[in-house]
Short mmCIF file of C-alpha atoms in Angstrom, two decimals:
data_model
loop_
_atom_site.label_atom_id
_atom_site.label_comp_id
_atom_site.label_asym_id
_atom_site.label_seq_id
_atom_site.Cartn_x
_atom_site.Cartn_y
_atom_site.Cartn_z
CA MET F 17 0.00 0.00 0.00
CA THR F 18 1.49 3.34 -1.06
CA GLN F 19 -1.13 5.68 0.40
CA THR F 20 -0.46 6.96 3.88
CA PHE F 21 -2.75 8.39 6.53
CA ASP F 22 -2.14 11.29 8.85
CA ILE F 23 -3.00 10.14 12.36
CA ALA F 24 -3.52 11.65 15.80
CA ILE F 25 -3.25 9.78 19.09
CA VAL F 26 -4.91 11.50 22.04
CA GLY F 27 -3.35 10.29 25.28
CA ALA F 28 0.00 9.53 23.67
CA THR F 29 2.04 9.63 26.88
CA GLY F 30 -0.02 7.05 28.75
CA THR F 31 0.78 3.34 28.83
CA LEU F 32 -1.91 2.60 26.25
CA GLY F 33 -0.97 5.53 24.01
CA GLU F 34 2.71 4.59 23.94
CA THR F 35 1.78 0.99 23.14
CA LEU F 36 -0.38 2.22 20.27
CA VAL F 37 2.63 4.01 18.80
CA GLN F 38 4.72 0.86 19.22
CA VAL F 39 2.12 -1.39 17.56
CA LEU F 40 1.64 1.00 14.63
CA GLU F 41 5.37 0.84 13.99
CA GLU F 42 5.66 -2.92 14.42
CA ARG F 43 2.80 -3.63 12.00
CA ASP F 44 4.13 -1.10 9.47
CA PHE F 45 0.85 0.80 9.47
CA PRO F 46 0.84 3.38 6.62
CA VAL F 47 1.31 6.42 8.82
CA GLY F 48 1.98 9.74 7.13
CA ALA F 49 2.20 12.49 9.72
CA LEU F 50 1.86 11.28 13.30
CA HIS F 51 0.45 13.81 15.77
CA LEU F 52 0.88 12.86 19.43
CA LEU F 53 -1.46 14.72 21.77
CA ALA F 54 -1.91 14.90 25.51
CA SER F 55 -2.84 17.27 28.33
CA SER F 56 -0.89 20.42 29.05
CA GLU F 57 0.95 18.58 31.84
CA SER F 58 2.37 16.04 29.37
CA ALA F 59 2.91 18.32 26.37
CA GLY F 60 6.55 18.71 25.47
CA ALA F 61 7.48 15.10 26.12
CA SER F 62 8.55 12.92 23.21
CA VAL F 63 7.78 9.38 22.07
CA ALA F 64 9.98 7.31 19.76
CA PHE F 65 8.52 6.35 16.36
CA ARG F 66 10.44 4.94 13.40
CA GLY F 67 13.81 6.08 14.64
CA LYS F 68 12.74 9.60 15.57
CA ASN F 69 11.43 11.29 18.67
CA VAL F 70 7.99 12.77 18.05
CA ARG F 71 7.12 15.70 20.28
CA VAL F 72 3.85 15.55 22.18
CA ARG F 73 1.59 18.57 21.77
CA GLU F 74 -1.33 19.87 23.78
CA VAL F 75 -4.66 18.47 22.60
CA ASP F 76 -6.60 21.64 23.46
CA ASP F 77 -4.95 23.57 20.61
CA PHE F 78 -4.99 20.84 17.98
CA ASN F 79 -6.81 21.27 14.66
CA PHE F 80 -8.27 17.83 13.91
CA ALA F 81 -8.77 18.79 10.25
CA GLN F 82 -5.07 17.95 9.82
CA VAL F 83 -5.69 14.20 10.17
CA ARG F 84 -7.99 11.47 8.84
CA LEU F 85 -7.78 9.01 11.71
CA VAL F 86 -7.82 9.65 15.47
CA PHE F 87 -7.20 7.21 18.32
CA PHE F 88 -8.59 8.28 21.69
CA ALA F 89 -6.66 6.60 24.51
CA ALA F 90 -6.91 9.06 27.39
CA GLY F 91 -10.06 8.08 29.26
CA PRO F 92 -13.81 8.75 28.90
CA ALA F 93 -13.69 12.41 29.99
CA VAL F 94 -11.16 13.30 27.29
CA SER F 95 -13.09 11.35 24.65
CA ARG F 96 -16.26 13.23 25.56
CA SER F 97 -14.44 16.56 25.39
CA PHE F 98 -12.79 16.15 21.99
CA SER F 99 -14.51 13.40 19.96
CA GLU F 100 -17.19 15.73 18.61
CA ARG F 101 -14.51 18.15 17.42
CA ALA F 102 -12.79 15.30 15.62
CA ARG F 103 -16.06 14.10 14.05
CA ALA F 104 -16.92 17.62 12.89
CA ALA F 105 -13.52 17.76 11.19
CA GLY F 106 -14.41 14.58 9.25
CA CYS F 107 -12.07 12.26 11.14
CA THR F 108 -12.51 8.53 11.48
CA ILE F 109 -12.37 7.77 15.21
CA ILE F 110 -11.29 4.67 17.11
CA ASP F 111 -12.14 5.30 20.75
CA LEU F 112 -10.57 3.18 23.48
CA ALA F 113 -12.64 4.89 26.19
CA ALA F 114 -15.99 5.53 24.55
CA ASP F 115 -19.26 6.07 26.38
CA ALA F 116 -22.29 3.88 25.72
CA GLY F 117 -23.80 4.31 22.29
CA VAL F 118 -20.58 4.01 20.27
CA PRO F 119 -20.42 0.61 18.48
CA ASN F 120 -17.92 -1.78 20.05
CA LEU F 121 -15.89 -3.93 17.67
CA VAL F 122 -13.38 -6.75 17.90
CA PRO F 123 -12.15 -7.93 14.47
CA GLU F 124 -12.29 -11.61 15.44
CA ALA F 125 -15.91 -11.31 16.62
CA ASN F 126 -18.00 -8.71 14.76
CA SER F 127 -15.99 -6.91 12.09
CA GLN F 128 -18.94 -7.30 9.70
CA ARG F 129 -20.63 -4.38 11.47
CA LEU F 130 -18.20 -1.96 9.84
CA ALA F 131 -20.03 -2.21 6.53
CA ASP F 132 -23.22 -0.75 8.04
CA LEU F 133 -21.77 2.22 9.90
CA PRO F 134 -22.24 5.80 8.68
CA THR F 135 -19.26 7.99 7.87
CA PRO F 136 -17.24 9.46 9.36
CA VAL F 137 -16.93 6.25 11.32
CA HIS F 138 -16.81 6.46 15.11
CA ILE F 139 -16.22 3.08 16.73
CA ALA F 140 -15.05 1.84 20.10
CA SER F 141 -12.38 -0.67 21.00
CA PRO F 142 -13.89 -2.21 24.15
CA GLY F 143 -12.19 -2.99 27.45
CA SER F 144 -9.53 -5.67 27.68
CA THR F 145 -11.79 -8.19 29.42
CA ALA F 146 -14.47 -7.95 26.73
CA VAL F 147 -11.85 -8.17 23.98
CA ALA F 148 -10.35 -11.35 25.44
CA LEU F 149 -13.73 -12.98 26.04
CA ALA F 150 -15.00 -12.09 22.57
CA VAL F 151 -11.87 -13.51 20.94
CA LEU F 152 -12.36 -16.68 22.98
CA LEU F 153 -16.07 -17.19 22.50
CA ALA F 154 -16.51 -16.10 18.89
CA PRO F 155 -15.07 -19.32 17.40
CA LEU F 156 -17.20 -21.40 19.80
CA ARG F 157 -20.57 -19.88 18.89
CA GLU F 158 -21.30 -22.43 16.17
CA HIS F 159 -20.21 -25.39 18.33
CA LEU F 160 -21.89 -24.52 21.63
CA GLN F 161 -25.39 -23.34 22.44
CA LEU F 162 -24.22 -20.66 24.83
CA GLN F 163 -26.72 -19.97 27.60
CA GLN F 164 -24.64 -18.41 30.36
CA VAL F 165 -21.10 -17.06 30.80
CA THR F 166 -19.63 -16.72 34.29
CA VAL F 167 -16.30 -14.94 34.60
CA THR F 168 -13.90 -14.08 37.39
CA ALA F 169 -11.54 -11.45 35.99
CA CYS F 170 -8.18 -11.01 37.70
CA LEU F 171 -7.19 -7.55 36.51
CA ALA F 172 -3.67 -6.17 36.23
CA ILE F 173 -2.72 -2.89 37.86
CA SER F 174 -1.70 -1.33 34.52
CA ALA F 175 -5.34 -0.91 33.51
CA LEU F 176 -5.46 1.93 36.04
CA GLY F 177 -2.52 3.80 34.52
CA ARG F 178 1.06 4.69 35.35
CA GLU F 179 0.24 6.03 38.79
CA ALA F 180 -1.20 2.67 39.82
CA VAL F 181 1.84 0.81 38.43
CA SER F 182 4.13 3.11 40.38
CA GLU F 183 2.06 2.55 43.51
CA LEU F 184 2.37 -1.24 43.26
CA ALA F 185 6.12 -0.94 42.71
CA ARG F 186 6.49 1.44 45.67
CA GLN F 187 4.39 -0.69 48.00
CA THR F 188 6.32 -3.81 47.01
CA ALA F 189 9.66 -2.11 47.69
CA GLU F 190 8.49 -0.78 51.05
CA LEU F 191 7.26 -4.17 52.22
CA LEU F 192 10.36 -6.03 51.03
CA ASN F 193 12.52 -3.51 52.87
CA VAL F 194 10.39 -3.81 56.02
CA ARG F 195 9.35 -0.16 55.91
CA PRO F 196 5.96 1.21 57.01
CA LEU F 197 3.41 1.08 54.22
CA GLU F 198 1.46 4.22 53.32
CA PRO F 199 -1.15 3.57 50.60
CA ARG F 200 -1.60 6.50 48.22
CA PHE F 201 -3.28 5.61 44.93
CA PHE F 202 -5.21 2.75 46.56
CA ASP F 203 -6.92 3.07 49.93
CA ARG F 204 -5.13 0.00 51.29
CA GLN F 205 -2.29 -2.42 50.63
CA VAL F 206 -2.38 -3.91 47.13
CA ALA F 207 1.11 -5.43 47.02
CA PHE F 208 0.99 -9.13 47.98
CA ASN F 209 -2.77 -8.74 48.34
CA VAL F 210 -6.00 -9.26 46.39
CA LEU F 211 -8.75 -6.63 46.34
CA PRO F 212 -12.25 -8.06 45.69
CA GLN F 213 -13.45 -5.03 43.77
CA VAL F 214 -12.11 -2.51 41.25
CA GLY F 215 -13.78 0.83 41.94
CA LYS F 216 -16.94 1.55 43.88
CA PRO F 217 -20.03 -0.68 43.63
CA ASP F 218 -23.47 0.63 42.77
CA THR F 219 -26.53 0.21 44.97
CA GLN F 220 -26.89 -3.41 43.82
CA GLY F 221 -23.26 -4.22 44.58
CA HIS F 222 -22.06 -4.32 40.96
CA LEU F 223 -19.00 -2.44 39.72
CA ASN F 224 -19.12 -0.19 36.68
CA ILE F 225 -16.47 -2.31 34.96
CA GLU F 226 -18.54 -5.46 35.57
CA ARG F 227 -21.65 -3.94 34.02
CA ARG F 228 -19.55 -2.68 31.13
CA VAL F 229 -18.16 -6.16 30.38
CA VAL F 230 -21.67 -7.64 30.39
CA SER F 231 -22.94 -5.03 27.93
CA GLU F 232 -19.88 -5.15 25.66
CA LEU F 233 -19.75 -8.94 25.46
CA ARG F 234 -23.42 -9.25 24.53
CA GLU F 235 -22.89 -6.65 21.80
CA LEU F 236 -19.70 -8.21 20.44
CA LEU F 237 -21.26 -11.68 20.23
CA ASP F 238 -24.59 -10.29 18.96
CA MET F 239 -26.35 -12.18 21.77
CA PRO F 240 -28.39 -9.54 23.63
CA LEU F 241 -30.14 -12.13 25.83
CA LEU F 242 -27.02 -14.02 26.85
CA LYS F 243 -26.73 -14.37 30.63
CA VAL F 244 -23.37 -12.97 31.71
CA SER F 245 -22.03 -12.82 35.25
CA VAL F 246 -18.74 -11.02 35.92
CA SER F 247 -16.71 -10.53 39.09
CA CYS F 248 -13.63 -8.30 38.82
CA ILE F 249 -10.81 -8.48 41.34
CA GLN F 250 -7.61 -6.46 41.54
CA VAL F 251 -4.48 -8.59 41.69
CA PRO F 252 -0.87 -7.42 42.30
CA VAL F 253 0.28 -8.04 38.73
CA PHE F 254 1.73 -5.20 36.67
CA PHE F 255 0.61 -6.39 33.20
CA GLY F 256 -1.65 -9.21 32.01
CA ASP F 257 -5.29 -9.92 32.81
CA SER F 258 -6.37 -13.48 33.62
CA PHE F 259 -9.80 -15.09 33.73
CA THR F 260 -11.61 -18.15 34.92
CA VAL F 261 -14.52 -18.75 32.54
CA SER F 262 -17.43 -21.13 33.00
CA LEU F 263 -19.91 -21.66 30.15
CA ARG F 264 -23.39 -23.18 30.47
CA THR F 265 -24.50 -24.70 27.19
CA GLY F 266 -27.66 -26.22 25.75
CA GLY F 267 -26.23 -29.72 25.47
CA PRO F 268 -23.21 -31.91 26.22
CA VAL F 269 -19.89 -30.24 25.43
CA ASP F 270 -17.77 -31.98 22.79
CA LEU F 271 -14.26 -31.16 23.98
CA ALA F 272 -12.72 -32.40 20.75
CA LYS F 273 -14.74 -29.90 18.71
CA VAL F 274 -14.03 -27.12 21.20
CA THR F 275 -10.28 -27.67 21.10
CA ALA F 276 -10.32 -27.94 17.30
CA ALA F 277 -12.21 -24.64 17.01
CA LEU F 278 -9.78 -22.90 19.35
CA ASP F 279 -6.77 -24.35 17.53
CA CYS F 280 -8.09 -22.95 14.23
CA ALA F 281 -8.61 -19.43 15.63
CA ALA F 282 -5.84 -17.07 14.55
CA SER F 283 -5.74 -15.02 17.76
CA ILE F 284 -5.82 -17.90 20.25
CA GLU F 285 -2.97 -20.00 21.57
CA ARG F 286 -4.20 -23.13 23.34
CA VAL F 287 -2.02 -24.77 25.95
CA GLU F 288 -2.44 -28.51 26.52
CA ASN F 289 -3.89 -29.60 29.85
CA ASP F 290 -0.58 -30.97 31.14
CA ASP F 291 0.55 -27.32 31.30
CA PHE F 292 -1.11 -23.92 31.79
CA PRO F 293 -0.52 -20.34 30.58
CA THR F 294 0.28 -17.41 32.87
CA PRO F 295 0.38 -13.67 32.19
CA VAL F 296 4.07 -13.21 33.02
CA GLY F 297 5.34 -16.40 31.39
CA ASP F 298 3.16 -16.32 28.28
CA ALA F 299 0.77 -13.47 27.56
CA VAL F 300 2.68 -10.25 28.24
CA GLY F 301 4.08 -8.80 25.04
CA GLN F 302 2.13 -11.23 22.84
CA ASP F 303 -0.64 -10.71 20.29
CA VAL F 304 -2.89 -13.63 21.23
CA VAL F 305 -5.18 -14.80 24.00
CA TYR F 306 -3.76 -17.83 25.79
CA VAL F 307 -6.21 -20.56 26.83
CA GLY F 308 -5.74 -23.59 29.03
CA ARG F 309 -7.31 -25.95 31.56
CA LEU F 310 -10.23 -26.87 29.28
CA ARG F 311 -12.60 -29.27 31.00
CA THR F 312 -16.27 -30.08 31.38
CA GLY F 313 -18.08 -29.78 34.69
CA VAL F 314 -17.25 -32.25 37.46
CA ASP F 315 -20.74 -33.73 37.17
CA ASP F 316 -22.29 -31.58 34.42
CA PRO F 317 -21.55 -32.44 30.76
CA ASP F 318 -23.28 -29.23 29.66
CA GLU F 319 -20.62 -27.09 31.35
CA LEU F 320 -17.28 -25.95 29.93
CA ASN F 321 -14.61 -24.44 32.15
CA LEU F 322 -11.36 -22.82 31.08
CA TRP F 323 -8.58 -20.42 32.03
CA ALA F 324 -7.38 -17.56 29.84
CA THR F 325 -4.79 -14.80 30.02
CA VAL F 326 -4.00 -11.81 27.82
CA ASP F 327 -1.74 -8.77 27.68
CA ASN F 328 -4.33 -6.21 28.73
CA VAL F 329 -2.50 -3.20 27.31
CA ARG F 330 -1.31 -4.79 24.07
CA LYS F 331 -3.80 -7.37 22.75
CA GLY F 332 -6.66 -6.18 24.94
CA GLY F 333 -6.12 -2.54 24.05
CA ALA F 334 -3.66 -1.16 21.49
CA LEU F 335 -3.55 -4.11 19.09
CA ASN F 336 -7.33 -4.42 18.88
CA ALA F 337 -7.55 -0.72 18.01
CA VAL F 338 -4.84 -0.97 15.34
CA GLN F 339 -6.46 -4.07 13.83
CA LEU F 340 -9.69 -2.09 13.55
CA ALA F 341 -7.77 0.71 11.85
CA GLU F 342 -6.32 -1.77 9.37
CA LEU F 343 -9.84 -2.83 8.42
CA LEU F 344 -11.04 0.75 8.17
CA ILE F 345 -8.30 2.06 5.88
CA LYS F 346 -9.32 -0.44 3.22
CA ASP F 347 -12.45 1.68 2.80
CA LEU F 348 -10.57 4.97 3.08
CA VAL F 349 -8.21 4.21 0.19
#
């Protein structure tokens, strides 16, 4: 492809934004001019891209008419503040922090929706948990009559940003050096600990992230009536989300067909049951969802249980967004 596209990344100095820049370079995306944008506090920094340091500018002063494609990777508030400006300038938008109402897409699950969207296109790359689950379940839809999905999501600290990563590192160092611990970003010790919720629950006890996963997964699988139960816990891992997944189906599970379907899926790496994948040893830095411990229920043949892990920042975030961009530019050429 000889045509290039001028691109803006809003939130370029965050963990997700920097990974977006890295993935664009690794996949040789046809970038023309690359505009890196952030808040006034981060403006002036630089990010490496194709052997050069690209200076980060303040998003408030940016003229979006200069670009054709914009990635929003700076949180919902920033997306709300600037996405309409980008749309008015005729930009195609891939939003990694979109509010409800923006179509969620994962190429492996529902890329066909792109054909029906009005231009300029404004789509969302959903949260890492929904991305991983959609990648997992999409190839199983024709082999299993899915009735219910139950997930325990063990979420990495990096989903909360650099400040949270620094907090885990600081707490770990303080405890290993037998110094008094003073929680800052979190309201309690997170190092060597597990927190049973991520954020504040609503009046029914559900977290916003849990409700979001339910909504996004139903949309991605095009199964609006699918029963989905999600529990999110914060674990002291820097990068890499992990999940226990239990599926209720409408008939006995054929493990041979399930494993064959997973083995044929391009974005899944299945680990045999004499081993198991972990975030640190397998998923971090990789472009696939790792799956292991496949088994039916102890006394229920209609149940399928498995374990999965994914790089939440890379595959669950930046790579999914870039893959969507690769599909979109085919229509922009």
